[in-house]
PDB file of C-alpha atoms (C1' of nucleotides) in Angstrom:
ATOM      1  CA  MET A   7      99.386  92.816  78.364  1.00  0.00           C
ATOM      2  CA  PHE A   8     100.880  92.297  81.800  1.00  0.00           C
ATOM      3  CA  LYS A   9      99.792  89.944  84.456  1.00  0.00           C
ATOM      4  CA  LYS A  10      99.643  91.623  87.803  1.00  0.00           C
ATOM      5  CA  SER A  11     102.245  89.611  89.623  1.00  0.00           C
ATOM      6  CA  THR A  12     104.811  91.007  91.989  1.00  0.00           C
ATOM      7  CA  HIS A  13     107.252  88.246  91.043  1.00  0.00           C
ATOM      8  CA  MET A  14     107.077  88.786  87.297  1.00  0.00           C
ATOM      9  CA  THR A  15     110.337  89.576  85.509  1.00  0.00           C
ATOM     10  CA  ILE A  16     109.976  92.644  83.330  1.00  0.00           C
ATOM     11  CA  LYS A  17     110.756  92.168  79.637  1.00  0.00           C
ATOM     12  CA  TYR A  18     111.683  95.273  77.651  1.00  0.00           C
ATOM     13  CA  THR A  19     110.915  95.945  73.989  1.00  0.00           C
ATOM     14  CA  LYS A  20     112.954  98.325  71.825  1.00  0.00           C
ATOM     15  CA  ASN A  21     112.024 100.104  68.605  1.00  0.00           C
ATOM     16  CA  ASP A  22     114.296 100.713  65.572  1.00  0.00           C
ATOM     17  CA  ASN A  23     115.789 103.800  67.240  1.00  0.00           C
ATOM     18  CA  GLY A  24     116.828 101.758  70.241  1.00  0.00           C
ATOM     19  CA  ASP A  25     114.264 103.475  72.444  1.00  0.00           C
ATOM     20  CA  PHE A  26     112.241 101.486  74.964  1.00  0.00           C
ATOM     21  CA  VAL A  27     108.601 100.911  73.985  1.00  0.00           C
ATOM     22  CA  CYS A  28     105.861 100.002  76.420  1.00  0.00           C
ATOM     23  CA  PRO A  29     103.956  97.010  74.954  1.00  0.00           C
ATOM     24  CA  ASP A  30     100.909  97.999  76.962  1.00  0.00           C
ATOM     25  CA  CYS A  31     100.306 101.590  75.840  1.00  0.00           C
ATOM     26  CA  GLY A  32     103.078 102.245  73.296  1.00  0.00           C
ATOM     27  CA  ILE A  33     104.724 105.066  75.205  1.00  0.00           C
ATOM     28  CA  ILE A  34     108.408 105.537  74.326  1.00  0.00           C
ATOM     29  CA  LYS A  35     111.154 106.120  76.857  1.00  0.00           C
ATOM     30  CA  LYS A  36     114.799 106.813  76.115  1.00  0.00           C
ATOM     31  CA  ARG A  37     116.089 105.052  79.185  1.00  0.00           C
ATOM     32  CA  GLN A  38     115.452 101.631  80.538  1.00  0.00           C
ATOM     33  CA  ASN A  39     114.933 102.691  84.119  1.00  0.00           C
ATOM     34  CA  SER A  40     112.303 105.192  83.026  1.00  0.00           C
ATOM     35  CA  MET A  41     110.472 102.378  81.253  1.00  0.00           C
ATOM     36  CA  HIS A  42     110.949 100.193  84.294  1.00  0.00           C
ATOM     37  CA  TYR A  43     109.137 102.760  86.408  1.00  0.00           C
ATOM     38  CA  HIS A  44     106.424 103.233  83.772  1.00  0.00           C
ATOM     39  CA  MET A  45     105.736  99.502  83.430  1.00  0.00           C
ATOM     40  CA  LYS A  46     105.533  99.057  87.153  1.00  0.00           C
ATOM     41  CA  LYS A  47     102.604 101.444  87.089  1.00  0.00           C
ATOM     42  CA  HIS A  48     100.788  99.179  84.622  1.00  0.00           C
ATOM     43  CA  MET A  49     101.543  96.221  86.848  1.00  0.00           C
ATOM     44  CA  GLU A  50     100.369  98.121  89.906  1.00  0.00           C
ATOM     45  CA  GLU A  51     103.431  96.841  91.657  1.00  0.00           C
ATOM     46  CA  LEU A  52     103.436  98.788  94.888  1.00  0.00           C
ATOM     47  CA  LYS A  53     106.004  96.532  96.468  1.00  0.00           C
ATOM     48  CA  HIS A  54     107.208  99.024  99.066  1.00  0.00           C
ATOM     49  CA  VAL A  55     104.519  98.618 101.684  1.00  0.00           C
ATOM     50  CA  CYS A  56     104.372 100.364 105.024  1.00  0.00           C
ATOM     51  CA  GLN A  57     104.136  97.648 107.698  1.00  0.00           C
ATOM     52  CA  GLU A  58     102.278 100.004 109.999  1.00  0.00           C
ATOM     53  CA  CYS A  59      99.414 101.309 107.837  1.00  0.00           C
ATOM     54  CA  LYS A  60      99.717  98.891 104.851  1.00  0.00           C
ATOM     55  CA  LYS A  61      99.988 101.701 102.342  1.00  0.00           C
ATOM     56  CA  GLY A  62     101.946 100.791  99.194  1.00  0.00           C
ATOM     57  CA  PHE A  63     104.463 102.905  97.279  1.00  0.00           C
ATOM     58  CA  LEU A  64     106.231 102.554  93.936  1.00  0.00           C
ATOM     59  CA  GLN A  65     109.589 103.715  95.224  1.00  0.00           C
ATOM     60  CA  LYS A  66     111.535 102.828  98.325  1.00  0.00           C
ATOM     61  CA  GLN A  67     112.423 106.476  98.828  1.00  0.00           C
ATOM     62  CA  THR A  68     108.743 107.315  98.974  1.00  0.00           C
ATOM     63  CA  LEU A  69     108.191 104.670 101.622  1.00  0.00           C
ATOM     64  CA  ASP A  70     111.191 105.966 103.589  1.00  0.00           C
ATOM     65  CA  LEU A  71     109.744 109.459 103.426  1.00  0.00           C
ATOM     66  CA  HIS A  72     106.368 108.165 104.574  1.00  0.00           C
ATOM     67  CA  MET A  73     107.990 106.356 107.514  1.00  0.00           C
ATOM     68  CA  LYS A  74     109.874 109.493 108.529  1.00  0.00           C
ATOM     69  CA  SER A  75     106.777 111.644 108.457  1.00  0.00           C
ATOM     70  CA  LYS A  76     104.061 109.314 109.758  1.00  0.00           C
ATOM     71  CA  HIS A  77     105.842 106.720 111.852  1.00  0.00           C
ATOM     72  CA  SER A  78     108.969 108.485 113.040  1.00  0.00           C
ATOM     73  CA  GLU A  79     108.616 106.765 116.438  1.00  0.00           C
ATOM     74  CA  LEU A  80     109.291 103.406 114.765  1.00  0.00           C
ATOM     75  CA  ILE A  81     112.559 104.333 113.126  1.00  0.00           C
ATOM     76  CA  ASP A  82     116.016 105.045 114.444  1.00  0.00           C
ATOM     77  CA  ASP A  83     116.526 108.582 115.725  1.00  0.00           C
ATOM     78  CA  SER A  84     119.686 108.764 113.691  1.00  0.00           C
ATOM     79  CA  GLU A  85     117.589 108.579 110.523  1.00  0.00           C
ATOM     80  CA  LYS A  86     118.521 111.531 108.431  1.00  0.00           C
ATOM     81  CA  LYS A  87     116.431 114.645 108.675  1.00  0.00           C
ATOM     82  CA  PHE A  88     117.534 117.950 107.228  1.00  0.00           C
ATOM     83  CA  LYS A  89     117.943 120.814 109.685  1.00  0.00           C
ATOM     84  CA  CYS A  90     118.103 124.406 108.520  1.00  0.00           C
ATOM     85  CA  PRO A  91     121.778 125.432 108.845  1.00  0.00           C
ATOM     86  CA  PHE A  92     120.960 129.042 109.681  1.00  0.00           C
ATOM     87  CA  ASP A  93     121.458 130.224 113.256  1.00  0.00           C
ATOM     88  CA  ASN A  94     118.338 130.656 115.410  1.00  0.00           C
ATOM     89  CA  CYS A  95     116.183 128.663 112.984  1.00  0.00           C
ATOM     90  CA  GLU A  96     114.768 125.359 114.223  1.00  0.00           C
ATOM     91  CA  PHE A  97     113.199 124.290 110.941  1.00  0.00           C
ATOM     92  CA  ILE A  98     113.664 120.594 110.112  1.00  0.00           C
ATOM     93  CA  ALA A  99     112.646 119.133 106.724  1.00  0.00           C
ATOM     94  CA  LEU A 100     112.116 115.517 105.769  1.00  0.00           C
ATOM     95  CA  THR A 101     113.882 115.954 102.440  1.00  0.00           C
ATOM     96  CA  LYS A 102     116.985 117.786 101.405  1.00  0.00           C
ATOM     97  CA  GLY A 103     115.046 119.511  98.635  1.00  0.00           C
ATOM     98  CA  ASN A 104     112.452 120.895 101.021  1.00  0.00           C
ATOM     99  CA  CYS A 105     115.184 122.134 103.337  1.00  0.00           C
ATOM    100  CA  ILE A 106     116.911 123.980 100.484  1.00  0.00           C
ATOM    101  CA  ILE A 107     113.614 125.558  99.469  1.00  0.00           C
ATOM    102  CA  HIS A 108     112.987 126.714 103.044  1.00  0.00           C
ATOM    103  CA  CYS A 109     116.485 128.234 103.388  1.00  0.00           C
ATOM    104  CA  LEU A 110     116.255 130.254 100.196  1.00  0.00           C
ATOM    105  CA  ARG A 111     112.677 131.336 100.890  1.00  0.00           C
ATOM    106  CA  SER A 112     113.187 132.375 104.491  1.00  0.00           C
ATOM    107  CA  HIS A 113     116.818 133.428 104.730  1.00  0.00           C
ATOM    108  CA  CYS A 114     117.888 134.558 101.249  1.00  0.00           C
ATOM    109  CA  GLN A 115     115.015 136.791 100.137  1.00  0.00           C
ATOM    110  CA  GLU A 116     117.287 139.668  99.089  1.00  0.00           C
ATOM    111  CA  GLU A 117     119.430 137.481  96.854  1.00  0.00           C
ATOM    112  CA  ILE A 118     116.411 135.669  95.418  1.00  0.00           C
ATOM    113  CA  LYS A 119     114.726 138.971  94.496  1.00  0.00           C
ATOM    114  CA  GLN A 120     117.633 139.709  92.150  1.00  0.00           C
ATOM    115  CA  ILE A 121     116.794 136.774  89.869  1.00  0.00           C
ATOM    116  CA  MET A 122     113.073 136.176  90.473  1.00  0.00           C
ATOM    117  CA  GLU A 123     110.489 137.342  87.964  1.00  0.00           C
ATOM    118  CA  VAL A 124     106.813 136.558  88.565  1.00  0.00           C
ATOM    119  CA  SER A 125     104.330 136.576  85.700  1.00  0.00           C
ATOM    120  CA  LYS A 126     100.808 137.304  86.906  1.00  0.00           C
ATOM    121  CA  GLU A 127      99.414 136.425  83.479  1.00  0.00           C
ATOM    122  CA  THR A 128     100.786 132.924  83.162  1.00  0.00           C
ATOM    123  CA  LYS A 129     101.214 132.433  86.923  1.00  0.00           C
ATOM    124  CA  THR A 130     104.744 131.248  86.378  1.00  0.00           C
ATOM    125  CA  ILE A 131     108.050 132.191  87.976  1.00  0.00           C
ATOM    126  CA  SER A 132     111.138 132.778  85.851  1.00  0.00           C
ATOM    127  CA  CYS A 133     114.821 132.899  86.688  1.00  0.00           C
ATOM    128  CA  THR A 134     116.296 136.032  85.094  1.00  0.00           C
ATOM    129  CA  SER A 135     119.741 134.528  85.408  1.00  0.00           C
ATOM    130  CA  CYS A 136     119.126 131.593  83.050  1.00  0.00           C
ATOM    131  CA  GLU A 137     115.595 132.412  81.779  1.00  0.00           C
ATOM    132  CA  LYS A 138     114.157 129.133  82.935  1.00  0.00           C
ATOM    133  CA  THR A 139     110.459 129.152  83.857  1.00  0.00           C
ATOM    134  CA  PHE A 140     108.719 127.206  86.614  1.00  0.00           C
ATOM    135  CA  SER A 141     105.063 126.470  87.296  1.00  0.00           C
ATOM    136  CA  SER A 142     105.479 126.496  91.065  1.00  0.00           C
ATOM    137  CA  SER A 143     107.481 128.596  93.478  1.00  0.00           C
ATOM    138  CA  CYS A 144     109.066 125.491  94.989  1.00  0.00           C
ATOM    139  CA  GLY A 145     110.533 124.549  91.631  1.00  0.00           C
ATOM    140  CA  PHE A 146     111.961 128.017  91.220  1.00  0.00           C
ATOM    141  CA  TYR A 147     113.504 128.110  94.689  1.00  0.00           C
ATOM    142  CA  TYR A 148     115.062 124.710  94.263  1.00  0.00           C
ATOM    143  CA  HIS A 149     116.506 125.751  90.923  1.00  0.00           C
ATOM    144  CA  ALA A 150     117.659 129.120  92.310  1.00  0.00           C
ATOM    145  CA  LYS A 151     120.275 127.487  94.524  1.00  0.00           C
ATOM    146  CA  GLY A 152     122.386 127.175  91.393  1.00  0.00           C
ATOM    147  CA  CYS A 153     121.792 130.671  89.996  1.00  0.00           C
ATOM    148  CA  VAL A 154     121.625 132.952  93.018  1.00  0.00           C
ATOM    149  CA  GLN A 155     124.693 135.090  93.819  1.00  0.00           C
ATOM    150  CA  PHE A 156     125.731 135.609  97.450  1.00  0.00           C
ATOM    151  CA  LYS A 157     127.696 138.632  98.628  1.00  0.00           C
ATOM    152  CA  ASP A 158     127.576 137.440 102.228  1.00  0.00           C
ATOM    153  CA  GLU A 159     130.148 134.664 102.545  1.00  0.00           C
ATOM    154  CA  ASP A 160     128.807 133.428 105.885  1.00  0.00           C
ATOM    155  CA  LYS A 161     125.439 132.836 104.285  1.00  0.00           C
ATOM    156  CA  LEU A 162     127.036 130.964 101.414  1.00  0.00           C
ATOM    157  CA  GLU A 163     129.000 128.837 103.858  1.00  0.00           C
ATOM    158  CA  MET A 164     125.886 127.893 105.810  1.00  0.00           C
ATOM    159  CA  LEU A 165     124.019 127.011 102.644  1.00  0.00           C
ATOM    160  CA  GLN A 166     126.839 124.832 101.434  1.00  0.00           C
ATOM    161  CA  GLU A 167     126.215 122.580 104.428  1.00  0.00           C
ATOM    162  CA  ILE A 168     123.046 121.335 102.765  1.00  0.00           C
ATOM    163  CA  LEU A 169     123.859 121.735  99.072  1.00  0.00           C
TER     164      LEU A 169
ATOM    165  C1'  DT B  20     123.974  94.397  78.694  1.00  0.00           C
ATOM    166  C1'  DA B  21     119.876  93.831  81.423  1.00  0.00           C
ATOM    167  C1'  DG B  22     117.987  94.961  85.589  1.00  0.00           C
ATOM    168  C1'  DC B  23     117.519  97.701  89.398  1.00  0.00           C
ATOM    169  C1'  DG B  24     118.609 100.919  93.487  1.00  0.00           C
ATOM    170  C1'  DC B  25     119.776 105.502  94.952  1.00  0.00           C
ATOM    171  C1'  DC B  26     119.257 110.194  94.769  1.00  0.00           C
ATOM    172  C1'  DC B  27     118.357 114.758  92.609  1.00  0.00           C
ATOM    173  C1'  DC B  28     114.972 117.642  90.668  1.00  0.00           C
ATOM    174  C1'  DC B  29     110.500 119.187  90.028  1.00  0.00           C
ATOM    175  C1'  DT B  30     105.471 119.391  90.636  1.00  0.00           C
ATOM    176  C1'  DG B  31     100.915 119.380  92.673  1.00  0.00           C
ATOM    177  C1'  DC B  32      98.401 119.477  96.809  1.00  0.00           C
ATOM    178  C1'  DT B  33      97.182 120.997 101.463  1.00  0.00           C
ATOM    179  C1'  DG B  34      96.773 123.687 105.535  1.00  0.00           C
ATOM    180  C1'  DG B  35      97.353 127.911 107.947  1.00  0.00           C
ATOM    181  C1'  DG B  36      97.401 132.870 108.247  1.00  0.00           C
TER     182       DG B  36
ATOM    183  C1'  DC C  27      93.662 134.095  98.382  1.00  0.00           C
ATOM    184  C1'  DC C  28      98.454 133.509  98.981  1.00  0.00           C
ATOM    185  C1'  DC C  29     102.374 131.345 100.734  1.00  0.00           C
ATOM    186  C1'  DA C  30     105.166 127.795 103.064  1.00  0.00           C
ATOM    187  C1'  DG C  31     105.744 123.214 103.589  1.00  0.00           C
ATOM    188  C1'  DC C  32     104.660 118.318 102.517  1.00  0.00           C
ATOM    189  C1'  DA C  33     104.428 114.333  99.742  1.00  0.00           C
ATOM    190  C1'  DG C  34     105.279 111.826  95.787  1.00  0.00           C
ATOM    191  C1'  DG C  35     106.623 110.937  90.774  1.00  0.00           C
ATOM    192  C1'  DG C  36     110.101 111.293  86.740  1.00  0.00           C
ATOM    193  C1'  DG C  37     114.422 110.573  85.268  1.00  0.00           C
ATOM    194  C1'  DG C  38     119.780 110.422  85.459  1.00  0.00           C
ATOM    195  C1'  DC C  39     123.691 107.972  87.238  1.00  0.00           C
ATOM    196  C1'  DG C  40     125.979 104.116  88.565  1.00  0.00           C
ATOM    197  C1'  DC C  41     126.407  99.418  90.410  1.00  0.00           C
ATOM    198  C1'  DT C  42     125.886  94.337  90.076  1.00  0.00           C
ATOM    199  C1'  DA C  43     125.059  89.880  88.110  1.00  0.00           C
TER     200       DA C  43
END
DNA sequence: TAGCGCCCCCTGCTGGG
DNA sequence: CCCAGCAGGGGGCGCTA
């Protein structure tokens, strides 16, 4: 079992296959960094703490995102936000992924329709181009950036700014 | 090689229409 | 109820000691 200390060095255990085994719950991970993340959860090591509201996060990126969204007045204006590259659209997203999803959803509906297949039964969305299935529309749209075909070169050029 | 940071991808939740 | 956007976790890649 782990002691809940933020200064504790993590020790990793491997099984005969060379996979990483969690000594706490026995879960197996192929990669060390995946186990690192998993074990941190056991240790409740939320070392990335927001100085403003004292909320803790597992990952620095999550804290950065939190700072951008909740305390944007405290950070440098040059901090990266992702603006929609399409003309006459003022949409700004906190993450690149969310910006891509917005662009495809709002500006590329025609192209998306060509590869989007919605199942009302299973409430999933499939890509007819590669037959991959997603449980949420966001997942599909994010994936679609790699499968969708553009006839309009200007549109493709604008999208490439954020891809 | 162990340990960890960065970033991409995906998912679940929430709020508004 | 549906859809768009937000927020956060999982995992791959690559760097450093």
